[in-house]
PDB file of C-alpha atoms and ligand atoms in Angstrom:
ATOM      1  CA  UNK U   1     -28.997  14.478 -66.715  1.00  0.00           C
ATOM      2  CA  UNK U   2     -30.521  17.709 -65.082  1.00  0.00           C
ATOM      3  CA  UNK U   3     -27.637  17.602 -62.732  1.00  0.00           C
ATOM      4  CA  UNK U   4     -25.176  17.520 -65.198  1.00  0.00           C
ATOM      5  CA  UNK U   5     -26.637  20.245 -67.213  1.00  0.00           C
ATOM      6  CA  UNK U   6     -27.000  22.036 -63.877  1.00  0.00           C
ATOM      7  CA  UNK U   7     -23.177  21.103 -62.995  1.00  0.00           C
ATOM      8  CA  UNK U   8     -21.960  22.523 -66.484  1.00  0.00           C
ATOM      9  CA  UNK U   9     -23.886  25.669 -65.830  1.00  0.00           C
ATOM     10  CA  UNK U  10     -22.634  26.016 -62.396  1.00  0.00           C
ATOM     11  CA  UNK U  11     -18.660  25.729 -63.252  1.00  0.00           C
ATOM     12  CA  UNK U  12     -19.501  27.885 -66.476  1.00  0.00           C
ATOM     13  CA  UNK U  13     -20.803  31.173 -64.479  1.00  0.00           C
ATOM     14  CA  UNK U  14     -17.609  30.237 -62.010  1.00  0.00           C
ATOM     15  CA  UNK U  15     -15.054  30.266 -64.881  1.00  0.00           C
ATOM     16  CA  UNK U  16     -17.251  33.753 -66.289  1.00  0.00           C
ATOM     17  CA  UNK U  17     -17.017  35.136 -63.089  1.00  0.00           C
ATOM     18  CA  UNK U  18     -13.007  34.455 -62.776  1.00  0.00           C
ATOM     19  CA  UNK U  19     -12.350  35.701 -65.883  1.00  0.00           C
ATOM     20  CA  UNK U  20     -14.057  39.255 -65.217  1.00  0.00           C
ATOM     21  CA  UNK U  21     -12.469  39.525 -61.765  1.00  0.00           C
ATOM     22  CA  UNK U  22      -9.116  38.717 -63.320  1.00  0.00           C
ATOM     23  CA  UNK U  23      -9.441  41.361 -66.362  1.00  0.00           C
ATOM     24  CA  UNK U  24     -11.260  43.848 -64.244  1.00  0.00           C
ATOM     25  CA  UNK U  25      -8.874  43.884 -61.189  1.00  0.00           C
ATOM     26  CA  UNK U  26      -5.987  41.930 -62.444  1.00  0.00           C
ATOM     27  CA  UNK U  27      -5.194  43.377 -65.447  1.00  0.00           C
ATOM     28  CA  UNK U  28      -3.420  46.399 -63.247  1.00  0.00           C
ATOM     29  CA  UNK U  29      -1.579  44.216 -61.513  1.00  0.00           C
ATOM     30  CA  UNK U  30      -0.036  42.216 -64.044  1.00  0.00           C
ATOM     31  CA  UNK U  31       0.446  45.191 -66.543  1.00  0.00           C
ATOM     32  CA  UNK U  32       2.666  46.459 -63.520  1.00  0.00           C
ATOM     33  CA  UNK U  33       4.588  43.816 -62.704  1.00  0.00           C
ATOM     34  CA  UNK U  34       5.124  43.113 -66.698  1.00  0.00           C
ATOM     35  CA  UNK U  35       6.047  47.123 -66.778  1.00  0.00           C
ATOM     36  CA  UNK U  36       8.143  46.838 -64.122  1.00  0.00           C
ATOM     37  CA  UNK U  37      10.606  44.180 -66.031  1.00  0.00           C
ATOM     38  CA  UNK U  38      10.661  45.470 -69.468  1.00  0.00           C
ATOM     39  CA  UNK U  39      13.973  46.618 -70.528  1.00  0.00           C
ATOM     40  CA  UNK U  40      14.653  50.557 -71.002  1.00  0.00           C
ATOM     41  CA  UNK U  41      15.666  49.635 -74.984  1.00  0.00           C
ATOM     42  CA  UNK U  42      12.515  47.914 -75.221  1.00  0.00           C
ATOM     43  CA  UNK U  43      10.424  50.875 -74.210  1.00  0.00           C
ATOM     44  CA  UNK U  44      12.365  53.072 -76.052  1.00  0.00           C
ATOM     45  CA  UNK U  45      11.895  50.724 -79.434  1.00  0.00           C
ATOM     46  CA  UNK U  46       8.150  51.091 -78.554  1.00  0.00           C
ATOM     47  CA  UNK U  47       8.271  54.581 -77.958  1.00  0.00           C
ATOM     48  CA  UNK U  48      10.351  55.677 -81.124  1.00  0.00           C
ATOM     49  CA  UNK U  49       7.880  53.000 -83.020  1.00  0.00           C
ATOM     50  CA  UNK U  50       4.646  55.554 -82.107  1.00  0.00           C
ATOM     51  CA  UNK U  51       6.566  58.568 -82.526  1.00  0.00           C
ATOM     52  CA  UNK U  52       7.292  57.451 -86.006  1.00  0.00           C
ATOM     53  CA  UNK U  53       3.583  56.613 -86.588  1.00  0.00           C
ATOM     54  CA  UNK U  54       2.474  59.994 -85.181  1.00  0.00           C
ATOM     55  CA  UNK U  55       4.377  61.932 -87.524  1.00  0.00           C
ATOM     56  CA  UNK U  56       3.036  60.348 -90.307  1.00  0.00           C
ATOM     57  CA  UNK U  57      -0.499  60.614 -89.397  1.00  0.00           C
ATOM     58  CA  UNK U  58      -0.308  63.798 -87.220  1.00  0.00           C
ATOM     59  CA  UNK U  59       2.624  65.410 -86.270  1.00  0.00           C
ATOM     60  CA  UNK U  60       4.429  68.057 -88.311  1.00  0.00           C
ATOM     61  CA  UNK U  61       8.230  69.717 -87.589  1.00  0.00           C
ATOM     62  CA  UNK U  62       7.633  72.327 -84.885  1.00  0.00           C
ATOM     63  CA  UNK U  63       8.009  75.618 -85.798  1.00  0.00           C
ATOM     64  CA  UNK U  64       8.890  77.733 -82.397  1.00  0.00           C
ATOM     65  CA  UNK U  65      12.251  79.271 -81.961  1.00  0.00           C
ATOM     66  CA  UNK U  66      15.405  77.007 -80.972  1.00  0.00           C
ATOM     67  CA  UNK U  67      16.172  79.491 -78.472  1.00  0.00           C
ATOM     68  CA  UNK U  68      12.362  79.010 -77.070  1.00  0.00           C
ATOM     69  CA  UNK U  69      12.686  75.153 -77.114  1.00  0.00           C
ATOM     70  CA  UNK U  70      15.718  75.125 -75.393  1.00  0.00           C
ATOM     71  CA  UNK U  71      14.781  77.245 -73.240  1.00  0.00           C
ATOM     72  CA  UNK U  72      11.985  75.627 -72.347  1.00  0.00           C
ATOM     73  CA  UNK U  73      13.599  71.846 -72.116  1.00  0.00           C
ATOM     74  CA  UNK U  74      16.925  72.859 -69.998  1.00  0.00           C
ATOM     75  CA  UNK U  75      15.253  74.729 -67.698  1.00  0.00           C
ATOM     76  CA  UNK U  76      13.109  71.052 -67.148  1.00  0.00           C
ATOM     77  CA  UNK U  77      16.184  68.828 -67.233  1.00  0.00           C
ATOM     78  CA  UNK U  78      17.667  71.108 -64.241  1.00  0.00           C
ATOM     79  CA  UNK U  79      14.403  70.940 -62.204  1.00  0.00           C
ATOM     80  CA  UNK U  80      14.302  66.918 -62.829  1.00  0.00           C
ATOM     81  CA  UNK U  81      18.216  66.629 -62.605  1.00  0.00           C
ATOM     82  CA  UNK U  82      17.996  64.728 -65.651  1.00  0.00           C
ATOM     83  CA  UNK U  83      19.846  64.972 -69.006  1.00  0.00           C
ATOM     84  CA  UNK U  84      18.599  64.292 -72.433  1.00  0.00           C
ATOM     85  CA  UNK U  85      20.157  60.572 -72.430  1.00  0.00           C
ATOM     86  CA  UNK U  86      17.483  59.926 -69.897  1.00  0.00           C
ATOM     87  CA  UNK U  87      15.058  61.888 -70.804  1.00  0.00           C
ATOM     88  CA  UNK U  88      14.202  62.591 -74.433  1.00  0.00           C
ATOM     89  CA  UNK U  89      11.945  66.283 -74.729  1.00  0.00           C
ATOM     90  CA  UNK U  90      10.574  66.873 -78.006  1.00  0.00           C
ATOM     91  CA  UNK U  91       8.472  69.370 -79.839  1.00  0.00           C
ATOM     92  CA  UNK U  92       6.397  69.045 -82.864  1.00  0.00           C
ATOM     93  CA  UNK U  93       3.523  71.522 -84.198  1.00  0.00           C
ATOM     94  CA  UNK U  94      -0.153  69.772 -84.763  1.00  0.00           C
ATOM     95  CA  UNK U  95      -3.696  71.801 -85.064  1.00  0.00           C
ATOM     96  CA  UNK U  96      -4.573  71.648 -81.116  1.00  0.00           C
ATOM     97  CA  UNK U  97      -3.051  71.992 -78.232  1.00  0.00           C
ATOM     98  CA  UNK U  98      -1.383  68.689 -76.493  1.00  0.00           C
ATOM     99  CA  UNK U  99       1.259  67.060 -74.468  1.00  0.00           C
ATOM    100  CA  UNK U 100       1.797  63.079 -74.021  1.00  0.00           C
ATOM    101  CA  UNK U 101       4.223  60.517 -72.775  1.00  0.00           C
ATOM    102  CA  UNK U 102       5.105  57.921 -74.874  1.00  0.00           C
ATOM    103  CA  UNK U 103       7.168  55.052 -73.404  1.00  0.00           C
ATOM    104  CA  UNK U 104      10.992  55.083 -72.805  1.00  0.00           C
ATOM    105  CA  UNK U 105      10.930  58.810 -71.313  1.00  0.00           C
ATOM    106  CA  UNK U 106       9.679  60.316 -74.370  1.00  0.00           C
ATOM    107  CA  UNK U 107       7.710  63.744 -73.229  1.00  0.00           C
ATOM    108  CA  UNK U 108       6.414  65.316 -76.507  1.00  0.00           C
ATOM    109  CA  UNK U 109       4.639  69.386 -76.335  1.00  0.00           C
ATOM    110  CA  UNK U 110       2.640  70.439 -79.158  1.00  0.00           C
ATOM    111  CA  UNK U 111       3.443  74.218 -80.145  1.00  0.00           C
ATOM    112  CA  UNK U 112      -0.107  75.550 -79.062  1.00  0.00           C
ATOM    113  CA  UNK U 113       0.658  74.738 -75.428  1.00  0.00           C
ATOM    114  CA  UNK U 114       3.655  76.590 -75.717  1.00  0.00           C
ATOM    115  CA  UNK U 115       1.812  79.675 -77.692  1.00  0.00           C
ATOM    116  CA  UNK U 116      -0.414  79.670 -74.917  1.00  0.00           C
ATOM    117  CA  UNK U 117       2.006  80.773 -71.964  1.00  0.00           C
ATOM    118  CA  UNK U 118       1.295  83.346 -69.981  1.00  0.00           C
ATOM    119  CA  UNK U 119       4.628  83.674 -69.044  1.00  0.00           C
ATOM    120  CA  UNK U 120       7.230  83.913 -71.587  1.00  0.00           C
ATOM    121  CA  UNK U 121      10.261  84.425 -69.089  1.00  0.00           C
ATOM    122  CA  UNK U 122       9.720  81.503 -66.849  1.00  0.00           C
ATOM    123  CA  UNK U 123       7.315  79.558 -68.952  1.00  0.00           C
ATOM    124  CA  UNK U 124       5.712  78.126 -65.826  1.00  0.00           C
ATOM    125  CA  UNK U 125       2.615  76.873 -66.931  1.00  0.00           C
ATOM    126  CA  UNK U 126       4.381  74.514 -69.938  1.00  0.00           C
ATOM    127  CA  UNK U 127       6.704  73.768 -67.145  1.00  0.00           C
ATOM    128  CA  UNK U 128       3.745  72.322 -65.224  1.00  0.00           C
ATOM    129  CA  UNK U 129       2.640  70.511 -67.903  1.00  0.00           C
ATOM    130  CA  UNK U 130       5.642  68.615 -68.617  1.00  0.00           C
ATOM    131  CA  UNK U 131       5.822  67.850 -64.895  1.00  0.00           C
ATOM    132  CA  UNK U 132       2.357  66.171 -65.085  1.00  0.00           C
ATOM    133  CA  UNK U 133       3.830  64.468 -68.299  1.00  0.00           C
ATOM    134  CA  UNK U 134       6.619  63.597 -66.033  1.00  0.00           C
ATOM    135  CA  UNK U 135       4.279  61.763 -63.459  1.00  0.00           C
ATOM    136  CA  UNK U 136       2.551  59.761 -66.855  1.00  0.00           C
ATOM    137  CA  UNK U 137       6.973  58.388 -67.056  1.00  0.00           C
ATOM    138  CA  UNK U 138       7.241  58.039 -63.703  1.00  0.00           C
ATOM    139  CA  UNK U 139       4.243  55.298 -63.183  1.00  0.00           C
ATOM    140  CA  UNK U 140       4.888  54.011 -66.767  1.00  0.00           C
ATOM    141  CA  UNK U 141       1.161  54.594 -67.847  1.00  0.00           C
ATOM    142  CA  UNK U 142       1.147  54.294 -71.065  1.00  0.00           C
ATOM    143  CA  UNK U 143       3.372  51.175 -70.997  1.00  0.00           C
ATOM    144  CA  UNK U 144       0.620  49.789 -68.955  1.00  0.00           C
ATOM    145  CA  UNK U 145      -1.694  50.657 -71.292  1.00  0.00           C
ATOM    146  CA  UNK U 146       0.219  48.744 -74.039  1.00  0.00           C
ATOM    147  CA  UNK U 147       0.053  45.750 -71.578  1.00  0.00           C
ATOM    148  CA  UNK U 148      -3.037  45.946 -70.712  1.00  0.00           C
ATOM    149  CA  UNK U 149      -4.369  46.489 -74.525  1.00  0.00           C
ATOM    150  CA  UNK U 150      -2.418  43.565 -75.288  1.00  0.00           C
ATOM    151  CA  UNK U 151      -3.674  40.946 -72.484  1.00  0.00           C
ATOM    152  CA  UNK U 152      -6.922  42.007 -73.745  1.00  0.00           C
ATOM    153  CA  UNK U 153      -6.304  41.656 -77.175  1.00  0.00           C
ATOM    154  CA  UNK U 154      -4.004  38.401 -76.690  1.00  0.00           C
ATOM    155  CA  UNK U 155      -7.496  36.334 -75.543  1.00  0.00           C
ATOM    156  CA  UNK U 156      -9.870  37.860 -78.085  1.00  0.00           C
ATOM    157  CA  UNK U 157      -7.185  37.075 -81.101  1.00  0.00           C
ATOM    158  CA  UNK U 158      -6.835  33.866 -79.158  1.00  0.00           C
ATOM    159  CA  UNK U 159     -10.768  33.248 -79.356  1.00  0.00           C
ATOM    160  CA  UNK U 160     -11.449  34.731 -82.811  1.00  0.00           C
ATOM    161  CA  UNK U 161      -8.118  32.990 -84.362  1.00  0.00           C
ATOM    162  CA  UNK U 162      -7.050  36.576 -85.235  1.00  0.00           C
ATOM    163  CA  UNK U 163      -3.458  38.042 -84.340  1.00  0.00           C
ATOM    164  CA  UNK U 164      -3.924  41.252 -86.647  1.00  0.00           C
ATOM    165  CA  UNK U 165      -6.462  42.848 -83.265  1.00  0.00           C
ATOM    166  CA  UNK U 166      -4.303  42.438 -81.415  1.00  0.00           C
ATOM    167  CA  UNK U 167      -1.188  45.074 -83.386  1.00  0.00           C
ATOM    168  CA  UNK U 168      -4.306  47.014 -84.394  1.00  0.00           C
ATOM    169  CA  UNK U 169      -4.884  47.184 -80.175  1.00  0.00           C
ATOM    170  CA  UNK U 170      -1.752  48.129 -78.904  1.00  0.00           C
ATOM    171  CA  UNK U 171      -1.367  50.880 -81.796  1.00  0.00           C
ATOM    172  CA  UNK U 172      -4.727  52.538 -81.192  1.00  0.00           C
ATOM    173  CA  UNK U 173      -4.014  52.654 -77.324  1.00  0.00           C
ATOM    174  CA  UNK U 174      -0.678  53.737 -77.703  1.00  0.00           C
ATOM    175  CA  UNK U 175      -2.051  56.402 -80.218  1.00  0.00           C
ATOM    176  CA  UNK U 176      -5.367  57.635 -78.727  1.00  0.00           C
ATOM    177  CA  UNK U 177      -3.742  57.454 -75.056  1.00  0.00           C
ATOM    178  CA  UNK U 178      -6.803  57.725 -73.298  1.00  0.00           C
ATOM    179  CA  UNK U 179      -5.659  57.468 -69.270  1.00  0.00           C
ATOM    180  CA  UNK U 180      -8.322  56.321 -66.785  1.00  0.00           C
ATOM    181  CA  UNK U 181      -9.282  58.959 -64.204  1.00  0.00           C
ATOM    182  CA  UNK U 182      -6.785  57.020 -61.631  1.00  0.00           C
ATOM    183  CA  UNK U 183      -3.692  57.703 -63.991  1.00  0.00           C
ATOM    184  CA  UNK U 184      -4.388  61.433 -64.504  1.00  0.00           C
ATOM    185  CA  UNK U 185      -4.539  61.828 -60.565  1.00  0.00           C
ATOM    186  CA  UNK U 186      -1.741  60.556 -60.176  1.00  0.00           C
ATOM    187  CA  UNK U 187      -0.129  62.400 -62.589  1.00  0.00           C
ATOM    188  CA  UNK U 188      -1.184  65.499 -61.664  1.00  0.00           C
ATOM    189  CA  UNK U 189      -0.035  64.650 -57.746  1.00  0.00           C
ATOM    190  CA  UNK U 190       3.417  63.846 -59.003  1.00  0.00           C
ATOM    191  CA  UNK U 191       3.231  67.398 -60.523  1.00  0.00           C
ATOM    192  CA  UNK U 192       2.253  69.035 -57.692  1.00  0.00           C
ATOM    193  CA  UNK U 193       5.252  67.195 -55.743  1.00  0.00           C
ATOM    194  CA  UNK U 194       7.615  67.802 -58.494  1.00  0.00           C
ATOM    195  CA  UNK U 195       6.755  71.559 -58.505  1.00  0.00           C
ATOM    196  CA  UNK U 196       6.673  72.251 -54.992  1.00  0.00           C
ATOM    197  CA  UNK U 197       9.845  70.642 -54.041  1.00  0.00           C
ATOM    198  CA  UNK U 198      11.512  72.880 -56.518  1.00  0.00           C
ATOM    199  CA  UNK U 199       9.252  75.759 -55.153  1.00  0.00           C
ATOM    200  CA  UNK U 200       7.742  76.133 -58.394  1.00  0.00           C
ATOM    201  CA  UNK U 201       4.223  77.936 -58.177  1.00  0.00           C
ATOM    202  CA  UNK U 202       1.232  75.314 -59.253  1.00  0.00           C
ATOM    203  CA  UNK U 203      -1.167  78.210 -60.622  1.00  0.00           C
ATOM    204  CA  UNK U 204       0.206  78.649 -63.660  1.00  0.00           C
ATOM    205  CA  UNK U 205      -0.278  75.100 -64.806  1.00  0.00           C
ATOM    206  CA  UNK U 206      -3.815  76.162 -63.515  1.00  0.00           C
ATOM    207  CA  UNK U 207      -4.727  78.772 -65.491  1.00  0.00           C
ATOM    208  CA  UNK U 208      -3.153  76.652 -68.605  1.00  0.00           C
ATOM    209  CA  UNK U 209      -6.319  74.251 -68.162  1.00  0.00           C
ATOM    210  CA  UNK U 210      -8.389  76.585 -67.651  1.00  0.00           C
ATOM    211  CA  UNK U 211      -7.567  78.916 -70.594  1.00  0.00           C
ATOM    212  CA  UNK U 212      -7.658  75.465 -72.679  1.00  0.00           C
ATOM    213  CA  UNK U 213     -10.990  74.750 -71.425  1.00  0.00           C
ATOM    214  CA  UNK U 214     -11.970  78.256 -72.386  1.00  0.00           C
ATOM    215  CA  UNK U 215     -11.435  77.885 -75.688  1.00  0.00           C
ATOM    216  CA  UNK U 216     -12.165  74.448 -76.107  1.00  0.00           C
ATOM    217  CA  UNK U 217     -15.769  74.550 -74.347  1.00  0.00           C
ATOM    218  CA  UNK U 218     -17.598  72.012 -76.814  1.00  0.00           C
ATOM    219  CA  UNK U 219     -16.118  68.219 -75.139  1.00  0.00           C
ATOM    220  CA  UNK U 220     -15.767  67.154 -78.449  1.00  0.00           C
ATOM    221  CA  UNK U 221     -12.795  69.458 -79.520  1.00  0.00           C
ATOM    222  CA  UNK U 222     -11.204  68.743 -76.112  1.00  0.00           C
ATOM    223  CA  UNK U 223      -7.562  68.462 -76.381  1.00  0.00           C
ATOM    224  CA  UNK U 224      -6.677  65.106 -74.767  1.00  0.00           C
ATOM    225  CA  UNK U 225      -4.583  66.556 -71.997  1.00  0.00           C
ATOM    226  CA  UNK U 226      -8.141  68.049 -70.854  1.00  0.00           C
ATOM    227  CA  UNK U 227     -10.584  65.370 -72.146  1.00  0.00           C
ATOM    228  CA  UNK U 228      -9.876  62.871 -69.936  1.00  0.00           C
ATOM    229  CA  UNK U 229     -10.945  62.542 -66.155  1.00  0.00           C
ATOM    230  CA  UNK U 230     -10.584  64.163 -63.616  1.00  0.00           C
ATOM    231  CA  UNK U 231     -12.686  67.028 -64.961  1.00  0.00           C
ATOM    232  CA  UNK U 232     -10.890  70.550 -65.311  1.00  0.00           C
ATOM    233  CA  UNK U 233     -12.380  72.068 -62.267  1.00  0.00           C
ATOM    234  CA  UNK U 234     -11.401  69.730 -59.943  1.00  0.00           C
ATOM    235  CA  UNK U 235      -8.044  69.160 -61.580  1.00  0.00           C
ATOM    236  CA  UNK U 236      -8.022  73.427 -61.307  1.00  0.00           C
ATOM    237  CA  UNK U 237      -8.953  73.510 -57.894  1.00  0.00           C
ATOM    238  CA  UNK U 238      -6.366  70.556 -56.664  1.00  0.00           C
ATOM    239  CA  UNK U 239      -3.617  73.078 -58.254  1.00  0.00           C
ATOM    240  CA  UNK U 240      -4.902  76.284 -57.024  1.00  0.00           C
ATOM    241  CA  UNK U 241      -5.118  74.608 -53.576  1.00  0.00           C
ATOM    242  CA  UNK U 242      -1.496  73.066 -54.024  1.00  0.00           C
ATOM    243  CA  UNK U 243      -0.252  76.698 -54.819  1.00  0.00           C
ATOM    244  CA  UNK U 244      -1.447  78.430 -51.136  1.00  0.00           C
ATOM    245  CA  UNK U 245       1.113  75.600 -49.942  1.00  0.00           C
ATOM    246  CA  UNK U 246       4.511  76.635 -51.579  1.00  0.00           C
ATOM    247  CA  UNK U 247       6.627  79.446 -50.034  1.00  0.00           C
ATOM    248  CA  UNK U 248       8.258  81.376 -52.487  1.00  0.00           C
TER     249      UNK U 248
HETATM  250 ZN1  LIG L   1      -2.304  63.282 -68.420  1.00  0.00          ZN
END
């Protein structure tokens, strides 16, 4: 009998054990693969779904100039030779400053990143933000995160006999968008690749975070394009370092 209780105990802690290695290190894996073979008009229809959502609970009509906003997205369409088929730019107005990805090459800027250029010719420093937004497209993060939130929320519905966590999952991840340090490094490398191939300086995105950071010392009226790893410094110094780099 005690080896049978022993036995049961045994392949229980194995099965435990699997299960954490699998969510804890598999979960990227598989969210990438799965990302990888989702169709375009399904990450758009998951894209325009949150967008929709936002602008009920969030998001009002943005209220800068045409001429600022197109100003703004043509002169990022030429730098990513892309056109707005591919790559959808949109501004809305909110309380704080922000900028996200949303799947299906959605990039969205909040007005208050835009108010807070330093450079009203160029517009450099929104520039560099929507080139780190760019890098958030380019690795499909927050489709990942969708994935993930969903393989996670799959086996607890699964367990509890409860599908309703799991919509309730994907639409809080999708909405909160909080990136793991790994996905805002990356990000922010991409931009510093993106800007210096098109000889675009990286210190203007710099200052952005910094000025941000200024104003929004206290960490719990961070705007999410600062609150989340890496911390501003380093993420300052990486650009200000980037910048010595780029002939102009
Ligand atoms: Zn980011």
């Amino acid at each position: 009998m005690k080896k049978f209780v022993l036995f049961v105990l045994t392949i229980t802690l194995f099965l435990a054990t699997l299960i954490y290695v699998a969510f804890r290190w598999g979960s990227e894996w598989i969210s990438s693969v799965v990302a990888d073979i989702i169709p375009i008009e399904v990450q758009e229809k998951i894209g325009e779904a949150s967008l929709k959502q936002l602008e009920i609970q969030e998001l009002e009509k943005t209220k800068l100039p045409v001429f600022t906003q197109e100003k703004i997205k043509s002169r990022f369409l030429k730098i990513v030779q892309q056109d707005t088929t591919h790559l959808k730019i949109l501004f809305y107005d909110a309380p704080y400053p922000n900028a996200f990805a949303l799947p299906g090459n959605y990039i969205v800027i909040l007005d208050s990143i835009v108010k807070l250029s330093q450079d009203t010719i160029t517009y450099n420093d929104v520039i560099g933000v929507m080139a780190h937004e760019m890098g958030h497209l380019h690795f499909k993060h927050s489709l990942k995160l969708v994935i993930k939130s969903g393989l996670t929320a799959m086996v607890i519905s699964y367990f509890i006999g409860d599908i309703s966590s799991f919509v309730a999952s994907i639409t809080h991840q999708l909405l909160t968008l909080s990136y793991s340090r790994s996905y805002e490094e990356e990000a922010d490398d991409y931009a510093i690749y993106l800007l210096k191939k098109q000889k675009i300086p990286t210190l203007p995105l710099a200052h952005l975070l910094e000025n941000m950071s200024k104003t929004y010392k206290e960490e719990s009226t961070l705007p999410a394009f600062l609150s989340t790893h890496p911390v501003t410094e380093e993420r300052v110094k990486k650009l200000k370092d980037a910048n010595l780099n780029i002939s102009l």
